[in-house]
Coordinates of C-alpha atoms and ligand atoms in Angstrom, one line a residue:
M235 CA -42.0 43.0 -41.0
R236 CA -40.4 42.2 -37.6
L237 CA -41.3 38.5 -38.3
L238 CA -39.6 38.6 -41.7
F239 CA -36.5 40.1 -40.0
L240 CA -36.4 37.2 -37.5
F241 CA -36.7 34.7 -40.3
A242 CA -33.8 36.2 -42.1
L243 CA -31.8 35.7 -38.9
L244 CA -32.8 32.1 -38.4
P245 CA -29.9 30.6 -40.4
F246 CA -27.5 32.5 -38.1
F247 CA -29.2 31.3 -35.0
L248 CA -29.1 27.7 -36.2
Q249 CA -25.4 28.1 -37.1
A250 CA -24.7 29.5 -33.7
A251 CA -26.6 26.6 -32.0
E252 CA -24.6 24.1 -34.1
D253 CA -21.3 25.8 -33.1
V254 CA -22.3 25.5 -29.4
Q255 CA -23.1 21.9 -29.9
A256 CA -19.8 21.2 -31.7
L257 CA -18.0 23.0 -28.9
Q258 CA -19.8 20.9 -26.3
R259 CA -19.0 17.7 -28.2
S260 CA -15.3 18.5 -28.4
H261 CA -15.4 19.4 -24.7
I262 CA -17.0 16.1 -23.8
Q263 CA -14.5 14.3 -26.1
A264 CA -11.6 16.0 -24.4
Q265 CA -13.0 15.2 -20.9
R266 CA -13.5 11.5 -22.0
A267 CA -10.0 11.3 -23.3
K268 CA -8.7 12.7 -20.0
V269 CA -10.7 10.1 -18.0
L270 CA -9.3 7.3 -20.3
A271 CA -5.8 8.6 -19.8
M272 CA -6.2 8.7 -16.0
Q273 CA -7.6 5.1 -16.0
A274 CA -4.6 3.9 -18.1
L275 CA -2.2 5.6 -15.7
G276 CA -4.2 4.3 -12.7
E277 CA -3.8 0.7 -14.0
K278 CA 0.0 1.2 -14.0
L279 CA 0.0 2.7 -10.5
F280 CA -2.1 -0.2 -9.3
H281 CA 0.5 -2.6 -10.4
D282 CA 3.6 -0.6 -9.3
P283 CA 5.4 -1.9 -6.1
A284 CA 7.7 1.1 -6.2
L285 CA 4.9 3.1 -4.5
S286 CA 5.3 1.1 -1.3
G287 CA 7.8 1.5 1.6
S288 CA 9.1 -2.0 1.0
G289 CA 9.4 -1.5 -2.8
A290 CA 7.8 -4.9 -3.1
L291 CA 4.0 -4.5 -2.6
A292 CA 1.6 -3.2 -5.1
C293 CA -2.1 -2.7 -4.8
A294 CA -2.3 -5.7 -7.2
S295 CA -0.3 -7.9 -4.8
C296 CA -3.3 -7.9 -2.5
H297 CA -6.0 -7.3 -5.1
Q298 CA -5.5 -9.9 -7.9
Q299 CA -7.8 -9.7 -10.9
S300 CA -8.1 -13.5 -11.2
L301 CA -9.5 -13.6 -7.7
G302 CA -12.1 -10.8 -8.2
F303 CA -9.4 -8.4 -7.1
S304 CA -9.0 -10.2 -3.7
S305 CA -5.9 -12.0 -2.4
P306 CA -4.7 -15.7 -2.2
L307 CA -4.2 -15.3 1.6
A308 CA -6.7 -13.9 4.0
L309 CA -4.2 -11.8 6.0
M310 CA -1.6 -10.5 3.5
P311 CA 1.8 -9.6 4.8
G312 CA 2.8 -5.9 4.5
G313 CA 4.9 -3.2 6.1
K314 CA 8.4 -1.9 5.4
K315 CA 9.9 -5.4 5.5
L316 CA 6.7 -7.4 4.7
L317 CA 6.8 -8.9 8.1
Q318 CA 3.5 -7.5 9.4
K319 CA 0.3 -9.5 8.8
G320 CA -2.9 -7.8 7.9
N321 CA -5.7 -7.7 10.5
R322 CA -8.6 -7.9 8.1
A323 CA -9.5 -10.1 5.1
V324 CA -8.7 -8.5 1.8
P325 CA -12.0 -7.7 0.1
G326 CA -12.7 -8.0 -3.6
L327 CA -12.9 -4.7 -5.5
T328 CA -15.6 -5.4 -8.2
Y329 CA -18.8 -3.4 -8.3
L330 CA -17.8 -0.9 -5.6
Q331 CA -19.0 1.9 -7.8
S332 CA -22.6 1.5 -6.4
V333 CA -21.6 1.6 -2.7
P334 CA -23.5 4.6 -1.3
A335 CA -21.7 7.1 1.1
F336 CA -22.0 6.0 4.7
T337 CA -25.1 7.1 6.6
E338 CA -26.6 6.0 9.9
H339 CA -30.1 6.2 8.4
F340 CA -30.6 4.7 5.0
F341 CA -33.9 5.0 3.1
E342 CA -34.5 3.1 -0.1
N343 CA -35.2 5.0 -3.3
D344 CA -37.3 2.2 -4.5
G345 CA -39.7 0.1 -2.4
D346 CA -40.9 1.6 0.8
D347 CA -39.0 4.9 1.3
S348 CA -40.4 5.4 4.8
I349 CA -38.4 2.5 6.4
D350 CA -35.1 3.5 8.1
N351 CA -32.7 0.7 7.1
G352 CA -30.1 1.9 9.6
A353 CA -26.4 2.2 9.2
T354 CA -25.4 1.6 5.5
G355 CA -22.6 2.1 3.0
G356 CA -19.1 3.5 2.9
L357 CA -15.9 1.8 1.8
T358 CA -13.9 -0.8 3.8
W359 CA -15.5 -3.4 6.0
D360 CA -16.6 -0.7 8.4
G361 CA -17.6 2.0 6.0
R362 CA -15.2 4.5 7.4
V363 CA -14.4 6.4 4.2
D364 CA -16.8 7.4 1.4
R365 CA -14.7 8.1 -1.7
V366 CA -12.2 5.9 -3.5
Q367 CA -9.8 8.8 -3.5
Q368 CA -9.6 8.7 0.3
Q369 CA -9.8 4.9 0.4
V370 CA -6.6 4.4 -1.6
Q371 CA -4.6 6.4 0.9
I372 CA -5.4 3.9 3.7
P373 CA -3.3 1.0 2.2
L374 CA -0.7 3.4 0.8
F375 CA 0.2 4.7 4.3
A376 CA -0.9 1.9 6.7
G377 CA 2.1 0.6 8.5
N378 CA 1.0 -3.0 8.0
E379 CA 0.2 -2.5 4.3
M380 CA 2.2 -0.4 1.8
A381 CA 3.9 1.6 4.6
S382 CA 4.6 4.4 2.1
S383 CA 4.9 8.2 2.4
P384 CA 4.2 11.2 0.0
A385 CA 8.0 11.5 -0.4
I386 CA 8.4 7.8 -1.4
I387 CA 5.6 8.2 -3.8
A388 CA 7.0 11.4 -5.3
A389 CA 10.4 9.7 -5.8
A390 CA 8.7 6.6 -7.4
I391 CA 6.8 8.8 -9.9
D392 CA 10.0 10.6 -10.7
K393 CA 11.7 7.3 -11.7
A394 CA 8.6 5.6 -13.1
P395 CA 8.5 4.4 -16.8
Y396 CA 5.1 6.1 -16.9
R397 CA 6.4 9.5 -15.7
A398 CA 5.6 11.2 -19.0
Q399 CA 2.0 9.9 -18.8
F400 CA 1.8 11.4 -15.3
E401 CA 3.2 14.7 -16.4
A402 CA 0.9 14.9 -19.5
L403 CA -2.0 14.8 -17.1
F404 CA -0.8 16.7 -14.0
G405 CA 2.2 18.8 -15.1
K406 CA 5.9 18.4 -14.4
A407 CA 6.2 16.0 -11.4
L408 CA 9.5 17.4 -10.2
Q409 CA 8.1 20.9 -9.8
Q410 CA 5.2 19.8 -7.7
S411 CA 4.9 19.2 -3.9
P412 CA 4.6 15.6 -2.8
D413 CA 1.0 16.3 -1.7
K414 CA 0.0 17.4 -5.2
I415 CA 1.7 14.3 -6.7
L416 CA -0.2 12.2 -4.2
A417 CA -3.5 13.8 -5.3
G418 CA -2.8 12.9 -8.9
V419 CA -1.9 9.3 -7.9
A420 CA -5.1 9.0 -5.8
N421 CA -7.3 10.4 -8.5
S422 CA -5.8 8.2 -11.2
L423 CA -6.2 5.1 -9.0
A424 CA -9.8 6.1 -8.3
A425 CA -10.4 6.5 -12.1
Y426 CA -9.0 3.0 -12.7
L427 CA -11.2 1.5 -9.9
H428 CA -14.2 3.1 -11.7
S429 CA -13.3 1.7 -15.1
P430 CA -15.4 -1.1 -16.7
V431 CA -12.7 -3.8 -15.7
F432 CA -14.3 -3.5 -12.2
Y433 CA -17.9 -3.9 -13.4
P434 CA -18.0 -6.0 -16.5
Y435 CA -21.4 -7.7 -15.8
S436 CA -20.1 -10.7 -17.8
S437 CA -21.2 -13.5 -15.4
K438 CA -23.4 -16.4 -16.3
F439 CA -26.1 -14.8 -14.1
D440 CA -26.1 -11.7 -16.3
A441 CA -26.2 -13.9 -19.5
V442 CA -29.2 -15.7 -18.0
M443 CA -30.9 -12.4 -17.1
A444 CA -30.3 -11.2 -20.7
G445 CA -31.9 -14.4 -22.1
K446 CA -28.6 -15.6 -23.6
A447 CA -28.0 -18.7 -21.3
S448 CA -29.9 -20.8 -18.9
F449 CA -29.2 -22.1 -15.4
T450 CA -28.6 -25.8 -14.8
A451 CA -31.2 -27.5 -12.6
Q452 CA -28.9 -27.2 -9.6
E453 CA -28.2 -23.5 -10.1
A454 CA -31.9 -22.8 -10.5
R455 CA -32.6 -24.7 -7.2
G456 CA -29.8 -22.7 -5.6
L457 CA -31.2 -19.4 -6.6
A458 CA -34.6 -20.4 -5.3
A459 CA -33.1 -21.5 -1.9
F460 CA -31.1 -18.2 -1.9
N461 CA -34.3 -16.2 -2.3
D462 CA -36.7 -18.3 -0.2
P463 CA -37.4 -16.6 3.2
A464 CA -38.0 -20.1 4.7
K465 CA -34.6 -21.4 3.5
G466 CA -31.5 -19.2 2.9
N467 CA -33.3 -15.9 3.1
C468 CA -30.0 -14.6 1.6
A469 CA -31.7 -12.1 -0.8
S470 CA -33.1 -10.2 2.2
C471 CA -29.6 -8.7 2.5
H472 CA -27.8 -9.8 -0.7
F473 CA -30.5 -8.4 -3.2
S474 CA -30.9 -10.7 -6.2
S475 CA -33.2 -8.6 -8.4
P476 CA -32.6 -5.4 -10.3
D477 CA -33.2 -2.2 -8.4
A478 CA -36.0 0.3 -9.3
S479 CA -33.8 2.0 -11.8
G480 CA -33.4 -1.3 -13.6
A481 CA -29.7 -1.6 -12.7
P482 CA -28.5 -5.3 -12.6
A483 CA -28.8 -7.0 -9.2
R484 CA -26.0 -5.9 -6.8
F485 CA -26.2 -8.9 -4.4
T486 CA -25.9 -6.5 -1.4
D487 CA -28.0 -3.9 0.4
F488 CA -24.8 -2.3 1.7
G489 CA -26.2 -2.7 5.2
M490 CA -24.2 -2.9 8.4
I491 CA -24.9 -6.2 10.3
A492 CA -23.3 -8.2 13.1
L493 CA -23.1 -11.9 12.2
G494 CA -21.3 -13.0 15.4
L495 CA -18.5 -14.7 13.4
P496 CA -15.9 -16.9 15.2
R497 CA -12.6 -15.3 16.2
N498 CA -9.7 -15.7 13.8
M499 CA -6.7 -16.6 16.0
A500 CA -4.3 -16.0 13.0
I501 CA -4.8 -12.3 13.4
S502 CA -1.7 -11.2 15.5
E503 CA -3.6 -8.7 17.7
N504 CA -6.0 -11.5 18.7
V505 CA -3.3 -13.1 20.9
D506 CA -4.4 -10.3 23.3
K507 CA -7.7 -11.6 24.8
T508 CA -8.9 -8.0 25.4
H509 CA -8.5 -7.0 21.7
F510 CA -11.6 -7.0 19.5
D511 CA -12.2 -5.7 16.0
L512 CA -15.6 -4.2 16.7
G513 CA -16.2 -2.8 13.1
L514 CA -18.2 0.4 13.2
C515 CA -17.4 1.2 16.8
G516 CA -13.6 0.8 16.4
P517 CA -10.8 0.6 16.9
L518 CA -10.0 1.2 13.2
R519 CA -13.0 3.4 12.8
T520 CA -13.1 6.2 15.4
D521 CA -16.1 8.4 14.8
L522 CA -18.7 6.0 16.3
K523 CA -16.6 4.6 19.1
D524 CA -19.0 5.5 21.9
Q525 CA -22.0 4.0 20.2
A526 CA -22.4 0.5 21.7
R527 CA -25.3 -0.4 19.3
Y528 CA -22.8 -0.4 16.4
C529 CA -20.2 -2.7 18.0
G530 CA -19.7 -5.9 15.9
L531 CA -21.3 -4.5 12.7
F532 CA -19.6 -4.8 9.3
R533 CA -20.8 -4.0 5.8
A534 CA -22.5 -6.7 3.7
P535 CA -20.3 -7.1 0.6
S536 CA -21.6 -7.9 -2.9
L537 CA -21.6 -11.6 -3.6
R538 CA -20.6 -11.0 -7.3
N539 CA -17.3 -12.8 -7.9
V540 CA -17.5 -14.3 -4.4
A541 CA -16.7 -17.8 -5.7
L542 CA -13.3 -16.5 -6.8
R543 CA -12.4 -15.6 -3.3
T544 CA -10.2 -17.8 -1.0
H545 CA -11.4 -16.4 2.4
F546 CA -14.6 -15.0 3.6
F547 CA -16.0 -12.3 6.0
H548 CA -14.2 -9.4 7.5
N549 CA -11.8 -11.5 9.6
G550 CA -11.2 -14.1 6.9
V551 CA -11.9 -16.9 9.4
I552 CA -13.8 -19.0 7.0
T553 CA -11.8 -20.4 4.1
S554 CA -14.3 -22.1 1.8
L555 CA -17.5 -20.8 0.1
H556 CA -19.2 -24.0 1.2
D557 CA -18.5 -23.3 4.9
A558 CA -19.5 -19.6 4.5
I559 CA -22.9 -20.7 3.4
A560 CA -23.1 -23.5 6.0
F561 CA -22.3 -21.0 8.8
Y562 CA -25.6 -19.3 8.1
A563 CA -27.5 -22.7 8.3
T564 CA -25.9 -24.0 11.5
R565 CA -24.5 -21.1 13.5
D566 CA -27.3 -21.6 16.1
T567 CA -28.2 -25.2 15.6
D568 CA -24.6 -26.6 15.7
P569 CA -22.4 -23.9 17.2
G570 CA -19.8 -26.5 18.2
R571 CA -18.9 -26.7 14.5
W572 CA -17.8 -23.0 14.4
Y573 CA -16.7 -22.0 17.9
P574 CA -14.0 -23.5 20.1
K575 CA -14.6 -25.1 23.5
G576 CA -13.5 -23.3 26.7
P577 CA -11.7 -24.9 29.6
D578 CA -15.1 -25.8 31.1
G579 CA -15.9 -27.8 28.0
K580 CA -18.6 -25.3 26.9
V581 CA -18.8 -24.0 23.4
Q582 CA -17.6 -20.3 23.4
K583 CA -20.3 -19.0 21.0
F584 CA -19.8 -15.4 19.6
N585 CA -16.2 -15.5 20.9
D586 CA -15.1 -12.5 18.7
L587 CA -17.5 -10.0 20.4
P588 CA -17.7 -9.1 24.1
Q589 CA -20.9 -10.3 25.7
E590 CA -22.2 -6.8 26.4
Y591 CA -22.7 -6.4 22.6
W592 CA -24.4 -9.8 21.9
G593 CA -27.7 -8.0 21.6
N594 CA -26.4 -6.5 18.3
I595 CA -26.0 -9.9 16.7
N596 CA -28.5 -10.6 13.9
R597 CA -31.0 -13.4 14.8
D598 CA -33.4 -13.2 11.8
P599 CA -33.8 -16.2 9.5
P600 CA -31.8 -18.2 8.4
F601 CA -30.4 -17.8 11.9
G602 CA -32.3 -19.0 14.9
G603 CA -33.1 -22.3 16.6
K604 CA -31.1 -24.0 19.3
P605 CA -28.4 -26.8 19.4
G606 CA -29.9 -30.0 18.0
D607 CA -32.7 -28.3 16.0
A608 CA -32.9 -28.9 12.3
P609 CA -31.1 -26.1 10.4
A610 CA -33.1 -23.6 8.3
F611 CA -31.8 -25.2 5.1
S612 CA -30.2 -28.6 4.2
E613 CA -26.8 -29.8 3.0
Q614 CA -28.3 -30.2 -0.4
D615 CA -29.5 -26.5 -0.3
I616 CA -26.0 -25.5 0.7
E617 CA -24.5 -27.2 -2.4
D618 CA -27.2 -25.8 -4.6
I619 CA -26.6 -22.2 -3.3
E620 CA -22.9 -22.7 -3.8
A621 CA -23.5 -23.8 -7.5
F622 CA -25.7 -20.7 -7.9
L623 CA -23.1 -18.3 -6.4
G624 CA -20.6 -19.8 -9.0
T625 CA -22.8 -18.2 -11.7
L626 CA -21.9 -14.7 -10.3
S627 CA -18.3 -14.9 -11.5
D628 CA -17.4 -12.6 -14.3
G629 CA -15.9 -13.8 -17.6
Y630 CA -18.5 -16.5 -18.4
Q631 CA -18.0 -18.2 -21.8
P632 CA -21.1 -20.0 -23.0
Ligands
HEC234 C1 -1.4 -5.6 2.2 C2 -2.6 -5.8 1.4 C3 -3.3 -4.6 0.7 C4 -2.7 -3.8 -0.2 C5 -1.3 -3.7 -0.7 C6 -3.8 -2.9 -0.7 N1 -5.0 -3.3 -0.1 FE1 -6.8 -2.5 -0.5 N2 -7.6 -3.6 1.1 C7 -6.9 -4.4 1.9 C8 -7.7 -4.8 3.0 C9 -7.3 -5.7 4.2 C10 -8.9 -4.0 2.9 C11 -10.0 -4.0 4.0 C12 -9.6 -2.8 4.9 C13 -10.6 -2.5 6.0 O1 -11.7 -3.0 6.0 O2 -10.2 -1.8 7.0 C14 -8.8 -3.3 1.7 C15 -9.8 -2.5 1.2 C16 -9.7 -1.8 0.0 C17 -10.8 -1.1 -0.7 C18 -12.3 -1.0 -0.1 C19 -13.1 -2.2 -0.6 C20 -14.5 -2.2 0.0 O3 -15.1 -3.2 -0.1 O4 -14.9 -1.2 0.6 C21 -10.4 -0.5 -1.8 C22 -11.1 0.4 -2.8 C23 -8.9 -0.9 -1.9 N3 -8.6 -1.7 -0.8 C24 -8.1 -0.4 -2.9 C25 -6.7 -0.6 -2.8 C26 -5.7 0.2 -3.6 C27 -6.1 1.2 -4.7 C28 -4.5 -0.2 -3.2 C29 -3.2 0.3 -3.7 C30 -3.0 1.8 -3.4 C31 -4.7 -1.2 -2.2 N4 -6.0 -1.4 -1.9 C32 -3.6 -1.9 -1.6 C33 -5.6 -4.9 1.6 C34 -4.7 -4.3 0.8
HEC235 C1 -29.0 -10.0 7.7 C2 -28.3 -9.8 6.5 C3 -27.6 -11.0 5.8 C4 -28.2 -12.2 5.4 C5 -29.7 -12.6 5.6 C6 -27.2 -12.9 4.7 N1 -26.0 -12.2 4.7 FE1 -24.3 -12.8 3.9 N2 -23.3 -11.2 4.7 C7 -23.9 -10.2 5.4 C8 -22.9 -9.4 6.0 C9 -23.2 -8.1 6.9 C10 -21.7 -9.9 5.6 C11 -20.3 -9.4 6.1 C12 -20.2 -9.7 7.6 C13 -18.8 -9.6 8.2 O1 -17.8 -9.9 7.4 O2 -18.7 -9.4 9.4 C14 -22.0 -11.0 4.8 C15 -21.0 -11.8 4.1 C16 -21.3 -12.9 3.3 C17 -20.3 -13.7 2.7 C18 -18.8 -13.4 2.6 C19 -18.4 -12.5 1.4 C20 -17.0 -12.1 1.4 O3 -16.7 -11.4 0.4 O4 -16.2 -12.4 2.3 C21 -20.9 -14.7 2.0 C22 -20.3 -15.8 1.1 C23 -22.3 -14.5 2.3 N3 -22.5 -13.4 3.1 C24 -23.3 -15.3 1.8 C25 -24.6 -15.3 2.3 C26 -25.6 -16.4 2.0 C27 -25.3 -17.6 1.1 C28 -26.7 -16.1 2.7 C29 -28.0 -16.9 2.8 C30 -27.8 -18.2 3.3 C31 -26.5 -14.8 3.4 N4 -25.2 -14.4 3.1 C32 -27.4 -14.2 4.2 C33 -25.3 -10.0 5.6 C34 -26.2 -11.0 5.4

């Protein structure tokens, strides 16, 4: 009897379940529409110079899509009058969505999870912020970048052609505090930076992995040299295979490493012989400034879209991809090629890091050897690796 009663109710239960599902679907659709609207607004903000103190500098001035969202010059001019030069190379912005939050002890999810990979992750070259919402506020307010203020931004939104779009998402702009407006701006920019424009996976490499294209003989040799522990050994840091979840290769392990790069004398601060950009231990990053073991370390970037860049490494001292690869081959076997000579005629190796921190510099392969030794890989390997890295640029047309 009781069973019969339950059966009689079944259609009502089913109807109720369907109603809940329909409600969930419409909720998801509404959420999705909101994210798309924020991304569309974020794209406009990204291109709007009115958000800057000079009125002339947008995010897109330094982060140009055709260059993998990097810039034509290593050290971009910024500030209220665009007279101050940047002190770090402008990084590309593609594939940042997989950068993990900064941690001093990183354990792999896949592979051997008992190995501490050390300091890893975070945004900017030194990993000093974790979320894009915080990151976007660095260039907005940095005196040598957009040199803006919450008041300038609020005034810009008030006059913007996309003001109605902003208000549809966040309410009447005029009635809000500049801080609330700033939060809407930061969240929309972050939504845009997480949109598929920034992770299209449309490179030749991706097409080859999907079985839809094949490498030339030179590209295939380049990938082999890139992976080979006895040659480039590049893949030991710039991972070239999918991770355990099957996600496409990221070409970075997000690790913090000191490469001992040459000093870039084009950075204004470097006129002062006692000034050093020490990465994790400061001066831009402040929370680890007493930890000598972190001095000179910077985050390994993804090499996706690296061939679109015009300058390389955190200080932009190297200005061709060929040289960036050659640096790994010959830093130790031909240091005179990379570092200047001092008054005593001696090559000033590692001249961008005080000697007390030289112990932090990475010496694993492909580094190693001494002046005059054969480099870990040849000029032909360098050209092959360069050809392979070219397959990592998005927008491949078969
Ligand atoms: C004047 C040139 C300039 C402008 C304008 C600029 N950036 Fe950048 N951007 C840089 C530089 C230089 C860095 C590296 C900073 C560092 O390591 O301290 C950077 C880093 C970043 C990063 C972190 C990338 C990574 O690999 O971790 C993001 C995200 C970013 N910028 C987004 C933006 C957004 C959004 C705007 C506009 C609000 C913007 N940038 C405006 C020069 C600029
Ligand atoms: C021990 C880890 C490690 C190995 C091995 C390694 N890299 Fe890197 N790579 C890094 C780090 C860390 C950076 C950023 C360092 C900095 O800017 O101070 C970097 C930066 C780069 C850049 C500059 C990217 C940009 O956006 O400016 C290129 C190009 C590059 N690596 C290519 C290679 C190639 C090619 C190999 C093999 C020959 C290689 N790397 C081997 C850690 C590594």
